[in-house]
Protein backbone atom coordinates (compact mmCIF):
# COMPACT_ATOMS: atom_id res chain seq x y z
CA UNK A 1 0.00 0.00 0.00
CA UNK A 2 2.84 2.40 0.80
CA UNK A 3 4.50 1.68 -2.51
CA UNK A 4 1.34 2.51 -4.44
CA UNK A 5 0.38 5.68 -2.60
CA UNK A 6 3.66 7.52 -3.20
CA UNK A 7 3.37 7.85 -7.01
CA UNK A 8 -0.36 8.57 -6.76
CA UNK A 9 0.24 11.48 -4.40
CA UNK A 10 3.01 12.86 -6.60
CA UNK A 11 1.01 12.48 -9.82
CA UNK A 12 -2.09 14.10 -8.38
CA UNK A 13 -0.48 17.54 -8.30
CA UNK A 14 1.23 17.62 -11.71
CA UNK A 15 -0.77 18.57 -14.79
CA UNK A 16 1.76 18.19 -17.63
CA UNK A 17 1.92 14.60 -18.91
CA UNK A 18 5.65 14.51 -19.66
CA UNK A 19 6.67 16.03 -16.35
CA UNK A 20 4.25 13.80 -14.46
CA UNK A 21 5.62 10.66 -16.11
CA UNK A 22 9.21 11.60 -15.24
CA UNK A 23 8.39 12.52 -11.66
CA UNK A 24 6.42 9.31 -11.12
CA UNK A 25 9.28 7.19 -12.49
CA UNK A 26 11.79 9.03 -10.27
CA UNK A 27 9.57 8.69 -7.20
CA UNK A 28 8.91 5.02 -7.80
CA UNK A 29 12.62 4.37 -8.41
CA UNK A 30 13.49 5.97 -5.09
CA UNK A 31 10.78 3.97 -3.33
CA UNK A 32 12.00 0.73 -4.93
CA UNK A 33 15.55 1.37 -3.73
CA UNK A 34 14.29 2.13 -0.21
CA UNK A 35 12.14 -1.01 -0.11
CA UNK A 36 15.06 -3.04 -1.49
CA UNK A 37 17.29 -1.66 1.26
CA UNK A 38 14.70 -2.48 3.93
CA UNK A 39 14.36 -6.02 2.60
CA UNK A 40 18.14 -6.46 2.53
CA UNK A 41 18.56 -5.25 6.08
CA UNK A 42 15.73 -7.40 7.39
CA UNK A 43 16.90 -10.44 5.43
CA UNK A 44 20.60 -9.85 6.17
CA UNK A 45 21.57 -10.01 2.49
CA UNK A 46 23.89 -7.78 0.43
CA UNK A 47 22.27 -4.34 0.20
CA UNK A 48 23.45 -3.29 -3.27
CA UNK A 49 22.46 -6.59 -4.86
CA UNK A 50 19.01 -6.49 -3.25
CA UNK A 51 18.40 -2.84 -4.16
CA UNK A 52 19.40 -3.43 -7.78
CA UNK A 53 17.26 -6.55 -8.04
CA UNK A 54 14.18 -4.74 -6.74
CA UNK A 55 14.89 -1.64 -8.85
CA UNK A 56 15.37 -3.50 -12.13
CA UNK A 57 12.34 -5.71 -11.46
CA UNK A 58 10.23 -2.64 -10.74
CA UNK A 59 11.44 -0.90 -13.91
CA UNK A 60 10.57 -3.99 -15.94
CA UNK A 61 7.10 -4.12 -14.39
CA UNK A 62 6.56 -0.40 -15.09
CA UNK A 63 7.72 -0.77 -18.71
CA UNK A 64 5.49 -3.78 -19.34
CA UNK A 65 2.49 -2.08 -17.75
CA UNK A 66 3.08 1.15 -19.68
CA UNK A 67 3.52 -0.77 -22.94
CA UNK A 68 0.38 -2.82 -22.43
CA UNK A 69 -1.74 0.23 -21.63
CA UNK A 70 -0.47 1.96 -24.77
CA UNK A 71 -1.11 -1.20 -26.80
CA UNK A 72 -4.75 -1.50 -25.67
CA UNK A 73 -5.31 2.21 -26.05
CA UNK A 74 -5.72 3.37 -22.46
CA UNK A 75 -5.85 7.15 -22.04
CA UNK A 76 -5.14 7.43 -18.28
CA UNK A 77 -1.82 9.30 -18.52
mmCIF file of C-alpha atoms in Angstrom:
data_model
loop_
_atom_site.group_PDB
_atom_site.id
_atom_site.type_symbol
_atom_site.label_atom_id
_atom_site.label_comp_id
_atom_site.label_asym_id
_atom_site.label_seq_id
_atom_site.Cartn_x
_atom_site.Cartn_y
_atom_site.Cartn_z
ATOM 1 C CA UNK A 1 0.000 0.000 0.000
ATOM 2 C CA UNK A 2 2.837 2.399 0.803
ATOM 3 C CA UNK A 3 4.498 1.683 -2.514
ATOM 4 C CA UNK A 4 1.339 2.511 -4.436
ATOM 5 C CA UNK A 5 0.380 5.676 -2.600
ATOM 6 C CA UNK A 6 3.662 7.524 -3.203
ATOM 7 C CA UNK A 7 3.369 7.849 -7.008
ATOM 8 C CA UNK A 8 -0.357 8.566 -6.756
ATOM 9 C CA UNK A 9 0.237 11.481 -4.401
ATOM 10 C CA UNK A 10 3.009 12.861 -6.601
ATOM 11 C CA UNK A 11 1.014 12.480 -9.825
ATOM 12 C CA UNK A 12 -2.087 14.100 -8.379
ATOM 13 C CA UNK A 13 -0.480 17.545 -8.299
ATOM 14 C CA UNK A 14 1.231 17.624 -11.711
ATOM 15 C CA UNK A 15 -0.774 18.566 -14.791
ATOM 16 C CA UNK A 16 1.759 18.192 -17.634
ATOM 17 C CA UNK A 17 1.918 14.598 -18.911
ATOM 18 C CA UNK A 18 5.651 14.508 -19.663
ATOM 19 C CA UNK A 19 6.670 16.028 -16.346
ATOM 20 C CA UNK A 20 4.249 13.798 -14.455
ATOM 21 C CA UNK A 21 5.618 10.663 -16.107
ATOM 22 C CA UNK A 22 9.207 11.600 -15.238
ATOM 23 C CA UNK A 23 8.387 12.521 -11.656
ATOM 24 C CA UNK A 24 6.419 9.313 -11.122
ATOM 25 C CA UNK A 25 9.281 7.190 -12.491
ATOM 26 C CA UNK A 26 11.790 9.026 -10.266
ATOM 27 C CA UNK A 27 9.568 8.695 -7.196
ATOM 28 C CA UNK A 28 8.913 5.017 -7.801
ATOM 29 C CA UNK A 29 12.616 4.371 -8.409
ATOM 30 C CA UNK A 30 13.493 5.972 -5.089
ATOM 31 C CA UNK A 31 10.777 3.969 -3.331
ATOM 32 C CA UNK A 32 12.001 0.729 -4.930
ATOM 33 C CA UNK A 33 15.547 1.370 -3.729
ATOM 34 C CA UNK A 34 14.294 2.128 -0.213
ATOM 35 C CA UNK A 35 12.143 -1.012 -0.110
ATOM 36 C CA UNK A 36 15.064 -3.043 -1.492
ATOM 37 C CA UNK A 37 17.285 -1.663 1.261
ATOM 38 C CA UNK A 38 14.702 -2.481 3.935
ATOM 39 C CA UNK A 39 14.365 -6.018 2.595
ATOM 40 C CA UNK A 40 18.137 -6.459 2.528
ATOM 41 C CA UNK A 41 18.563 -5.245 6.084
ATOM 42 C CA UNK A 42 15.732 -7.401 7.388
ATOM 43 C CA UNK A 43 16.902 -10.436 5.432
ATOM 44 C CA UNK A 44 20.603 -9.849 6.166
ATOM 45 C CA UNK A 45 21.565 -10.013 2.490
ATOM 46 C CA UNK A 46 23.894 -7.776 0.429
ATOM 47 C CA UNK A 47 22.273 -4.336 0.205
ATOM 48 C CA UNK A 48 23.453 -3.290 -3.270
ATOM 49 C CA UNK A 49 22.455 -6.586 -4.861
ATOM 50 C CA UNK A 50 19.009 -6.490 -3.252
ATOM 51 C CA UNK A 51 18.400 -2.844 -4.159
ATOM 52 C CA UNK A 52 19.400 -3.425 -7.782
ATOM 53 C CA UNK A 53 17.258 -6.548 -8.042
ATOM 54 C CA UNK A 54 14.185 -4.745 -6.737
ATOM 55 C CA UNK A 55 14.895 -1.636 -8.849
ATOM 56 C CA UNK A 56 15.370 -3.501 -12.131
ATOM 57 C CA UNK A 57 12.343 -5.709 -11.456
ATOM 58 C CA UNK A 58 10.232 -2.641 -10.744
ATOM 59 C CA UNK A 59 11.444 -0.895 -13.909
ATOM 60 C CA UNK A 60 10.572 -3.987 -15.942
ATOM 61 C CA UNK A 61 7.103 -4.116 -14.388
ATOM 62 C CA UNK A 62 6.558 -0.402 -15.094
ATOM 63 C CA UNK A 63 7.722 -0.766 -18.705
ATOM 64 C CA UNK A 64 5.493 -3.781 -19.339
ATOM 65 C CA UNK A 65 2.490 -2.075 -17.748
ATOM 66 C CA UNK A 66 3.080 1.149 -19.684
ATOM 67 C CA UNK A 67 3.525 -0.766 -22.937
ATOM 68 C CA UNK A 68 0.379 -2.824 -22.433
ATOM 69 C CA UNK A 69 -1.737 0.229 -21.625
ATOM 70 C CA UNK A 70 -0.466 1.964 -24.769
ATOM 71 C CA UNK A 71 -1.108 -1.200 -26.799
ATOM 72 C CA UNK A 72 -4.745 -1.503 -25.675
ATOM 73 C CA UNK A 73 -5.312 2.206 -26.051
ATOM 74 C CA UNK A 74 -5.716 3.367 -22.465
ATOM 75 C CA UNK A 75 -5.854 7.150 -22.035
ATOM 76 C CA UNK A 76 -5.139 7.429 -18.281
ATOM 77 C CA UNK A 77 -1.821 9.296 -18.524
#
